[in-house]
Amino acid sequence: MHSATTLTESSRPTVADFHRVNRGGGLFSESISQWLGAVFALVAQRLGLRPTALTIMNLVLGLAASVTVVALADRVAAGSVPAWVVGLVALVGWQVAYALDCADGQLARVTGQGSAAGARVDVLCDVAAQIALVTALGTVAVAQRPSTPVWLVAAFAGTWMVNLVTSVMQAGPNAASMVTSTSLPVRLAKLVRDYGAVIFVAGLVLTFVPTLTFWVVAAFTVVNGGFLLASIAFSARASLR
């Protein structure tokens, strides 16, 4: 990795340099999203952009994709707008936005432009983008299945943020993991909490079978709710030792 003071025409960082400092995220994220983020970070570095510029791009693109889904949910359910058009906007928009989210941290670490303020902007933009994404999925679920319980949508929205909260907690000095194994079977099982994989599946559902969005909402409510309870038990047990 090159520091900010050693970046010269003859020693510019490569895509591999940016990817090397990624913060993981899971098998899908590390194999696809973080590599795409490394490409974005490289382009941004060559253009002289700061990490926060990528953070704002992530927010704008993520919001635009989610707002499009919300605005057209009823028309897709009625059949007046092709589901694949809106689904493709979500699938591509969310994935590119997430790659930009990966890129801002890579750019900051490689070029030495990280700051406490930049980290706060990053987290706040992540919260905003994920609120919009959850709103989009909840709206489609209700549009496709009007009998969807209000409590389920509320529980889905609340438990979805467990991923973001635990990710922030993992960055601190007291971070700990319930499952430390890095074996392939374990990493495959963890795909249910890999943000890149989750939004990929959500985008595919919206594109090809939006009627199943209700079950996506239900499934991730159970997964994230279960993880929250397990995390509480794990942390409580550790605190009592």
PDB file of C-alpha atoms in Angstrom:
ATOM      1  CA  MET A   1       0.000   0.000   0.000  1.00  0.00           C
ATOM      2  CA  HIS A   2       1.253   3.479  -0.828  1.00  0.00           C
ATOM      3  CA  SER A   3       0.813   6.314   1.636  1.00  0.00           C
ATOM      4  CA  ALA A   4      -0.527   9.695   0.616  1.00  0.00           C
ATOM      5  CA  THR A   5       2.963  11.177   0.683  1.00  0.00           C
ATOM      6  CA  THR A   6       4.532   8.571  -1.601  1.00  0.00           C
ATOM      7  CA  LEU A   7       2.048   8.607  -4.454  1.00  0.00           C
ATOM      8  CA  THR A   8       3.981   9.616  -7.556  1.00  0.00           C
ATOM      9  CA  GLU A   9       3.629   9.079 -11.271  1.00  0.00           C
ATOM     10  CA  SER A  10       5.996   6.102 -10.998  1.00  0.00           C
ATOM     11  CA  SER A  11       4.441   4.582  -7.887  1.00  0.00           C
ATOM     12  CA  ARG A  12       0.719   4.933  -8.305  1.00  0.00           C
ATOM     13  CA  PRO A  13      -1.462   2.426  -6.451  1.00  0.00           C
ATOM     14  CA  THR A  14      -3.050  -0.359  -8.458  1.00  0.00           C
ATOM     15  CA  VAL A  15      -6.484  -1.968  -8.219  1.00  0.00           C
ATOM     16  CA  ALA A  16      -4.865  -4.737  -6.179  1.00  0.00           C
ATOM     17  CA  ASP A  17      -3.467  -2.154  -3.729  1.00  0.00           C
ATOM     18  CA  PHE A  18      -6.926  -0.772  -3.111  1.00  0.00           C
ATOM     19  CA  HIS A  19      -8.523  -4.207  -2.799  1.00  0.00           C
ATOM     20  CA  ARG A  20      -5.838  -5.283  -0.337  1.00  0.00           C
ATOM     21  CA  VAL A  21      -7.108  -2.790   2.259  1.00  0.00           C
ATOM     22  CA  ASN A  22     -10.796  -3.725   1.974  1.00  0.00           C
ATOM     23  CA  ARG A  23     -12.725  -4.414   5.164  1.00  0.00           C
ATOM     24  CA  GLY A  24     -14.375  -7.633   3.982  1.00  0.00           C
ATOM     25  CA  GLY A  25     -18.133  -8.003   4.211  1.00  0.00           C
ATOM     26  CA  GLY A  26     -18.504 -11.642   3.247  1.00  0.00           C
ATOM     27  CA  LEU A  27     -17.766 -14.010   0.403  1.00  0.00           C
ATOM     28  CA  PHE A  28     -19.867 -12.189  -2.216  1.00  0.00           C
ATOM     29  CA  SER A  29     -18.732  -8.738  -1.158  1.00  0.00           C
ATOM     30  CA  GLU A  30     -15.054  -9.667  -1.130  1.00  0.00           C
ATOM     31  CA  SER A  31     -15.243 -11.488  -4.469  1.00  0.00           C
ATOM     32  CA  ILE A  32     -17.300  -8.907  -6.372  1.00  0.00           C
ATOM     33  CA  SER A  33     -18.261  -5.702  -4.562  1.00  0.00           C
ATOM     34  CA  GLN A  34     -14.856  -4.970  -3.061  1.00  0.00           C
ATOM     35  CA  TRP A  35     -13.090  -5.571  -6.387  1.00  0.00           C
ATOM     36  CA  LEU A  36     -15.504  -3.252  -8.182  1.00  0.00           C
ATOM     37  CA  GLY A  37     -14.960  -0.797  -5.353  1.00  0.00           C
ATOM     38  CA  ALA A  38     -11.208  -1.041  -5.915  1.00  0.00           C
ATOM     39  CA  VAL A  39     -11.705  -0.074  -9.562  1.00  0.00           C
ATOM     40  CA  PHE A  40     -13.834   2.906  -8.516  1.00  0.00           C
ATOM     41  CA  ALA A  41     -11.236   3.901  -5.911  1.00  0.00           C
ATOM     42  CA  LEU A  42      -8.490   3.777  -8.521  1.00  0.00           C
ATOM     43  CA  VAL A  43     -10.472   5.958 -10.936  1.00  0.00           C
ATOM     44  CA  ALA A  44     -11.318   8.388  -8.134  1.00  0.00           C
ATOM     45  CA  GLN A  45      -7.669   8.615  -7.101  1.00  0.00           C
ATOM     46  CA  ARG A  46      -6.609   9.350 -10.666  1.00  0.00           C
ATOM     47  CA  LEU A  47      -9.298  12.042 -10.921  1.00  0.00           C
ATOM     48  CA  GLY A  48      -8.282  13.607  -7.605  1.00  0.00           C
ATOM     49  CA  LEU A  49     -11.603  12.896  -5.886  1.00  0.00           C
ATOM     50  CA  ARG A  50     -11.838  12.681  -2.121  1.00  0.00           C
ATOM     51  CA  PRO A  51     -13.409   9.665  -0.354  1.00  0.00           C
ATOM     52  CA  THR A  52     -16.437  11.690   0.716  1.00  0.00           C
ATOM     53  CA  ALA A  53     -17.257  12.322  -2.959  1.00  0.00           C
ATOM     54  CA  LEU A  54     -17.650   8.557  -3.405  1.00  0.00           C
ATOM     55  CA  THR A  55     -19.738   8.386  -0.240  1.00  0.00           C
ATOM     56  CA  ILE A  56     -22.149  10.998  -1.600  1.00  0.00           C
ATOM     57  CA  MET A  57     -22.305   9.205  -4.969  1.00  0.00           C
ATOM     58  CA  ASN A  58     -23.215   6.023  -3.121  1.00  0.00           C
ATOM     59  CA  LEU A  59     -26.019   7.836  -1.298  1.00  0.00           C
ATOM     60  CA  VAL A  60     -27.427   9.561  -4.388  1.00  0.00           C
ATOM     61  CA  LEU A  61     -27.395   6.408  -6.496  1.00  0.00           C
ATOM     62  CA  GLY A  62     -28.819   4.220  -3.751  1.00  0.00           C
ATOM     63  CA  LEU A  63     -31.612   6.708  -3.036  1.00  0.00           C
ATOM     64  CA  ALA A  64     -32.402   7.105  -6.737  1.00  0.00           C
ATOM     65  CA  ALA A  65     -32.764   3.349  -7.222  1.00  0.00           C
ATOM     66  CA  SER A  66     -34.941   2.933  -4.129  1.00  0.00           C
ATOM     67  CA  VAL A  67     -37.153   5.933  -4.909  1.00  0.00           C
ATOM     68  CA  THR A  68     -37.723   4.538  -8.414  1.00  0.00           C
ATOM     69  CA  VAL A  69     -38.851   1.218  -6.934  1.00  0.00           C
ATOM     70  CA  VAL A  70     -41.201   2.946  -4.470  1.00  0.00           C
ATOM     71  CA  ALA A  71     -42.669   5.300  -7.065  1.00  0.00           C
ATOM     72  CA  LEU A  72     -43.472   2.492  -9.515  1.00  0.00           C
ATOM     73  CA  ALA A  73     -44.377  -0.315  -7.095  1.00  0.00           C
ATOM     74  CA  ASP A  74     -48.137  -0.003  -7.582  1.00  0.00           C
ATOM     75  CA  ARG A  75     -47.818   0.249 -11.361  1.00  0.00           C
ATOM     76  CA  VAL A  76     -45.612  -2.825 -11.469  1.00  0.00           C
ATOM     77  CA  ALA A  77     -48.157  -4.717  -9.343  1.00  0.00           C
ATOM     78  CA  ALA A  78     -50.945  -3.600 -11.691  1.00  0.00           C
ATOM     79  CA  GLY A  79     -48.975  -4.731 -14.731  1.00  0.00           C
ATOM     80  CA  SER A  80     -48.739  -1.317 -16.384  1.00  0.00           C
ATOM     81  CA  VAL A  81     -44.951  -1.148 -15.942  1.00  0.00           C
ATOM     82  CA  PRO A  82     -42.720  -4.177 -16.672  1.00  0.00           C
ATOM     83  CA  ALA A  83     -41.258  -5.553 -13.458  1.00  0.00           C
ATOM     84  CA  TRP A  84     -37.921  -6.305 -15.112  1.00  0.00           C
ATOM     85  CA  VAL A  85     -37.317  -2.642 -15.951  1.00  0.00           C
ATOM     86  CA  VAL A  86     -37.749  -1.455 -12.371  1.00  0.00           C
ATOM     87  CA  GLY A  87     -36.018  -4.526 -10.986  1.00  0.00           C
ATOM     88  CA  LEU A  88     -32.996  -3.952 -13.191  1.00  0.00           C
ATOM     89  CA  VAL A  89     -32.750  -0.344 -11.999  1.00  0.00           C
ATOM     90  CA  ALA A  90     -32.724  -1.626  -8.419  1.00  0.00           C
ATOM     91  CA  LEU A  91     -30.340  -4.506  -9.088  1.00  0.00           C
ATOM     92  CA  VAL A  92     -27.727  -2.387 -10.858  1.00  0.00           C
ATOM     93  CA  GLY A  93     -28.267   0.766  -8.815  1.00  0.00           C
ATOM     94  CA  TRP A  94     -27.940  -0.940  -5.442  1.00  0.00           C
ATOM     95  CA  GLN A  95     -24.893  -2.960  -6.486  1.00  0.00           C
ATOM     96  CA  VAL A  96     -23.017   0.027  -7.911  1.00  0.00           C
ATOM     97  CA  ALA A  97     -23.948   2.135  -4.885  1.00  0.00           C
ATOM     98  CA  TYR A  98     -22.579  -0.548  -2.569  1.00  0.00           C
ATOM     99  CA  ALA A  99     -19.376  -0.792  -4.614  1.00  0.00           C
ATOM    100  CA  LEU A 100     -18.953   2.970  -4.173  1.00  0.00           C
ATOM    101  CA  ASP A 101     -19.473   2.459  -0.453  1.00  0.00           C
ATOM    102  CA  CYS A 102     -16.644  -0.082  -0.522  1.00  0.00           C
ATOM    103  CA  ALA A 103     -14.511   2.292  -2.589  1.00  0.00           C
ATOM    104  CA  ASP A 104     -14.619   5.293  -0.268  1.00  0.00           C
ATOM    105  CA  GLY A 105     -12.930   3.426   2.561  1.00  0.00           C
ATOM    106  CA  GLN A 106     -10.340   1.893   0.262  1.00  0.00           C
ATOM    107  CA  LEU A 107      -9.497   5.294  -1.189  1.00  0.00           C
ATOM    108  CA  ALA A 108      -9.230   6.828   2.275  1.00  0.00           C
ATOM    109  CA  ARG A 109      -6.912   4.116   3.576  1.00  0.00           C
ATOM    110  CA  VAL A 110      -4.598   3.956   0.560  1.00  0.00           C
ATOM    111  CA  THR A 111      -4.237   7.725   0.122  1.00  0.00           C
ATOM    112  CA  GLY A 112      -4.198   8.617   3.808  1.00  0.00           C
ATOM    113  CA  GLN A 113      -7.324  10.781   3.530  1.00  0.00           C
ATOM    114  CA  GLY A 114      -9.274   9.083   6.298  1.00  0.00           C
ATOM    115  CA  SER A 115     -10.803  11.263   9.009  1.00  0.00           C
ATOM    116  CA  ALA A 116     -13.294  10.982  11.859  1.00  0.00           C
ATOM    117  CA  ALA A 117     -15.644  13.337  10.028  1.00  0.00           C
ATOM    118  CA  GLY A 118     -15.417  11.276   6.857  1.00  0.00           C
ATOM    119  CA  ALA A 119     -16.177   8.104   8.814  1.00  0.00           C
ATOM    120  CA  ARG A 120     -19.271   9.739  10.319  1.00  0.00           C
ATOM    121  CA  VAL A 121     -20.503  10.849   6.899  1.00  0.00           C
ATOM    122  CA  ASP A 122     -19.989   7.319   5.637  1.00  0.00           C
ATOM    123  CA  VAL A 123     -22.077   5.756   8.416  1.00  0.00           C
ATOM    124  CA  LEU A 124     -24.837   8.371   8.128  1.00  0.00           C
ATOM    125  CA  CYS A 125     -25.071   7.906   4.365  1.00  0.00           C
ATOM    126  CA  ASP A 126     -25.188   4.134   4.846  1.00  0.00           C
ATOM    127  CA  VAL A 127     -28.108   4.577   7.249  1.00  0.00           C
ATOM    128  CA  ALA A 128     -29.974   6.808   4.789  1.00  0.00           C
ATOM    129  CA  ALA A 129     -29.382   4.479   1.836  1.00  0.00           C
ATOM    130  CA  GLN A 130     -30.472   1.416   3.789  1.00  0.00           C
ATOM    131  CA  ILE A 131     -33.604   3.120   5.103  1.00  0.00           C
ATOM    132  CA  ALA A 132     -34.514   3.836   1.480  1.00  0.00           C
ATOM    133  CA  LEU A 133     -33.771   0.247   0.439  1.00  0.00           C
ATOM    134  CA  VAL A 134     -35.899  -1.193   3.251  1.00  0.00           C
ATOM    135  CA  THR A 135     -38.693   1.213   2.342  1.00  0.00           C
ATOM    136  CA  ALA A 136     -38.509   0.039  -1.262  1.00  0.00           C
ATOM    137  CA  LEU A 137     -38.731  -3.649  -0.373  1.00  0.00           C
ATOM    138  CA  GLY A 138     -41.534  -3.049   2.116  1.00  0.00           C
ATOM    139  CA  THR A 139     -43.478  -1.013  -0.447  1.00  0.00           C
ATOM    140  CA  VAL A 140     -43.170  -3.716  -3.095  1.00  0.00           C
ATOM    141  CA  ALA A 141     -44.203  -6.414  -0.617  1.00  0.00           C
ATOM    142  CA  VAL A 142     -47.388  -4.503   0.229  1.00  0.00           C
ATOM    143  CA  ALA A 143     -48.094  -3.595  -3.410  1.00  0.00           C
ATOM    144  CA  GLN A 144     -47.739  -7.215  -4.507  1.00  0.00           C
ATOM    145  CA  ARG A 145     -49.541  -8.623  -1.462  1.00  0.00           C
ATOM    146  CA  PRO A 146     -51.867  -6.062   0.160  1.00  0.00           C
ATOM    147  CA  SER A 147     -52.528  -8.436   3.065  1.00  0.00           C
ATOM    148  CA  THR A 148     -48.903  -8.060   4.222  1.00  0.00           C
ATOM    149  CA  PRO A 149     -49.108  -7.312   7.981  1.00  0.00           C
ATOM    150  CA  VAL A 150     -47.970  -3.885   9.104  1.00  0.00           C
ATOM    151  CA  TRP A 151     -46.102  -5.477  12.007  1.00  0.00           C
ATOM    152  CA  LEU A 152     -44.023  -7.561   9.589  1.00  0.00           C
ATOM    153  CA  VAL A 153     -42.920  -4.521   7.599  1.00  0.00           C
ATOM    154  CA  ALA A 154     -42.080  -2.716  10.847  1.00  0.00           C
ATOM    155  CA  ALA A 155     -40.127  -5.703  12.168  1.00  0.00           C
ATOM    156  CA  PHE A 156     -38.314  -6.042   8.848  1.00  0.00           C
ATOM    157  CA  ALA A 157     -37.274  -2.381   8.934  1.00  0.00           C
ATOM    158  CA  GLY A 158     -36.122  -2.583  12.532  1.00  0.00           C
ATOM    159  CA  THR A 159     -34.174  -5.838  12.304  1.00  0.00           C
ATOM    160  CA  TRP A 160     -32.554  -4.859   8.999  1.00  0.00           C
ATOM    161  CA  MET A 161     -30.473  -2.279  10.853  1.00  0.00           C
ATOM    162  CA  VAL A 162     -28.922  -5.029  12.967  1.00  0.00           C
ATOM    163  CA  ASN A 163     -26.415  -5.600  10.153  1.00  0.00           C
ATOM    164  CA  LEU A 164     -25.344  -1.967  10.115  1.00  0.00           C
ATOM    165  CA  VAL A 165     -25.119  -1.704  13.892  1.00  0.00           C
ATOM    166  CA  THR A 166     -23.055  -4.877  14.255  1.00  0.00           C
ATOM    167  CA  SER A 167     -20.780  -3.783  11.406  1.00  0.00           C
ATOM    168  CA  VAL A 168     -20.032  -0.523  13.218  1.00  0.00           C
ATOM    169  CA  MET A 169     -19.458  -2.430  16.465  1.00  0.00           C
ATOM    170  CA  GLN A 170     -16.999  -4.758  14.725  1.00  0.00           C
ATOM    171  CA  ALA A 171     -14.747  -1.779  13.990  1.00  0.00           C
ATOM    172  CA  GLY A 172     -14.187  -0.963  17.642  1.00  0.00           C
ATOM    173  CA  PRO A 173     -11.542  -2.216  20.089  1.00  0.00           C
ATOM    174  CA  ASN A 174     -14.058  -4.564  21.745  1.00  0.00           C
ATOM    175  CA  ALA A 175     -15.097  -6.289  18.523  1.00  0.00           C
ATOM    176  CA  ALA A 176     -15.703 -10.023  18.643  1.00  0.00           C
ATOM    177  CA  SER A 177     -17.147 -12.645  16.337  1.00  0.00           C
ATOM    178  CA  MET A 178     -19.512 -15.438  17.317  1.00  0.00           C
ATOM    179  CA  VAL A 179     -18.212 -17.630  14.484  1.00  0.00           C
ATOM    180  CA  THR A 180     -14.509 -17.238  13.778  1.00  0.00           C
ATOM    181  CA  SER A 181     -14.125 -20.062  11.253  1.00  0.00           C
ATOM    182  CA  THR A 182     -13.222 -18.967   7.712  1.00  0.00           C
ATOM    183  CA  SER A 183     -13.941 -22.335   6.084  1.00  0.00           C
ATOM    184  CA  LEU A 184     -15.886 -22.290   2.818  1.00  0.00           C
ATOM    185  CA  PRO A 185     -19.045 -23.934   4.257  1.00  0.00           C
ATOM    186  CA  VAL A 186     -19.176 -21.325   7.022  1.00  0.00           C
ATOM    187  CA  ARG A 187     -18.578 -18.472   4.589  1.00  0.00           C
ATOM    188  CA  LEU A 188     -21.365 -19.802   2.347  1.00  0.00           C
ATOM    189  CA  ALA A 189     -23.708 -19.945   5.330  1.00  0.00           C
ATOM    190  CA  LYS A 190     -22.801 -16.361   6.184  1.00  0.00           C
ATOM    191  CA  LEU A 191     -24.007 -15.177   2.762  1.00  0.00           C
ATOM    192  CA  VAL A 192     -27.421 -14.587   4.371  1.00  0.00           C
ATOM    193  CA  ARG A 193     -25.785 -11.627   6.138  1.00  0.00           C
ATOM    194  CA  ASP A 194     -23.480 -10.519   3.318  1.00  0.00           C
ATOM    195  CA  TYR A 195     -24.930  -7.151   2.242  1.00  0.00           C
ATOM    196  CA  GLY A 196     -23.726  -7.501  -1.339  1.00  0.00           C
ATOM    197  CA  ALA A 197     -25.332 -10.939  -1.661  1.00  0.00           C
ATOM    198  CA  VAL A 198     -28.542  -9.832   0.037  1.00  0.00           C
ATOM    199  CA  ILE A 199     -29.167  -6.854  -2.241  1.00  0.00           C
ATOM    200  CA  PHE A 200     -28.235  -9.020  -5.239  1.00  0.00           C
ATOM    201  CA  VAL A 201     -30.934 -11.524  -4.306  1.00  0.00           C
ATOM    202  CA  ALA A 202     -33.406  -8.713  -3.590  1.00  0.00           C
ATOM    203  CA  GLY A 203     -32.689  -7.161  -6.987  1.00  0.00           C
ATOM    204  CA  LEU A 204     -33.167 -10.496  -8.753  1.00  0.00           C
ATOM    205  CA  VAL A 205     -36.502 -11.030  -7.001  1.00  0.00           C
ATOM    206  CA  LEU A 206     -37.735  -7.567  -7.983  1.00  0.00           C
ATOM    207  CA  THR A 207     -36.635  -8.195 -11.567  1.00  0.00           C
ATOM    208  CA  PHE A 208     -38.016 -11.667 -12.160  1.00  0.00           C
ATOM    209  CA  VAL A 209     -40.531 -12.586  -9.416  1.00  0.00           C
ATOM    210  CA  PRO A 210     -41.650  -9.470  -7.496  1.00  0.00           C
ATOM    211  CA  THR A 211     -44.565 -11.465  -6.081  1.00  0.00           C
ATOM    212  CA  LEU A 212     -42.018 -13.212  -3.839  1.00  0.00           C
ATOM    213  CA  THR A 213     -40.902  -9.965  -2.193  1.00  0.00           C
ATOM    214  CA  PHE A 214     -43.179 -10.717   0.759  1.00  0.00           C
ATOM    215  CA  TRP A 215     -41.167 -13.857   1.445  1.00  0.00           C
ATOM    216  CA  VAL A 216     -37.888 -11.964   1.099  1.00  0.00           C
ATOM    217  CA  VAL A 217     -39.124  -9.535   3.739  1.00  0.00           C
ATOM    218  CA  ALA A 218     -40.285 -12.375   5.995  1.00  0.00           C
ATOM    219  CA  ALA A 219     -37.084 -14.386   5.576  1.00  0.00           C
ATOM    220  CA  PHE A 220     -34.730 -11.549   6.396  1.00  0.00           C
ATOM    221  CA  THR A 221     -36.855 -10.501   9.351  1.00  0.00           C
ATOM    222  CA  VAL A 222     -36.315 -13.986  10.778  1.00  0.00           C
ATOM    223  CA  VAL A 223     -32.595 -14.083   9.869  1.00  0.00           C
ATOM    224  CA  ASN A 224     -31.755 -10.640  11.232  1.00  0.00           C
ATOM    225  CA  GLY A 225     -34.007 -11.001  14.258  1.00  0.00           C
ATOM    226  CA  GLY A 226     -32.428 -14.347  15.059  1.00  0.00           C
ATOM    227  CA  PHE A 227     -28.945 -12.909  14.689  1.00  0.00           C
ATOM    228  CA  LEU A 228     -29.834 -10.058  17.037  1.00  0.00           C
ATOM    229  CA  LEU A 229     -31.012 -12.471  19.731  1.00  0.00           C
ATOM    230  CA  ALA A 230     -27.941 -14.662  19.246  1.00  0.00           C
ATOM    231  CA  SER A 231     -25.664 -11.614  19.476  1.00  0.00           C
ATOM    232  CA  ILE A 232     -27.313 -10.505  22.705  1.00  0.00           C
ATOM    233  CA  ALA A 233     -26.864 -13.982  24.201  1.00  0.00           C
ATOM    234  CA  PHE A 234     -23.242 -14.183  23.011  1.00  0.00           C
ATOM    235  CA  SER A 235     -22.348 -10.767  24.398  1.00  0.00           C
ATOM    236  CA  ALA A 236     -24.202 -11.362  27.681  1.00  0.00           C
ATOM    237  CA  ARG A 237     -22.398 -14.672  28.179  1.00  0.00           C
ATOM    238  CA  ALA A 238     -19.037 -13.019  27.519  1.00  0.00           C
ATOM    239  CA  SER A 239     -19.800 -10.205  29.963  1.00  0.00           C
ATOM    240  CA  LEU A 240     -20.591 -12.695  32.761  1.00  0.00           C
ATOM    241  CA  ARG A 241     -17.317 -14.593  32.501  1.00  0.00           C
TER     242      ARG A 241
END
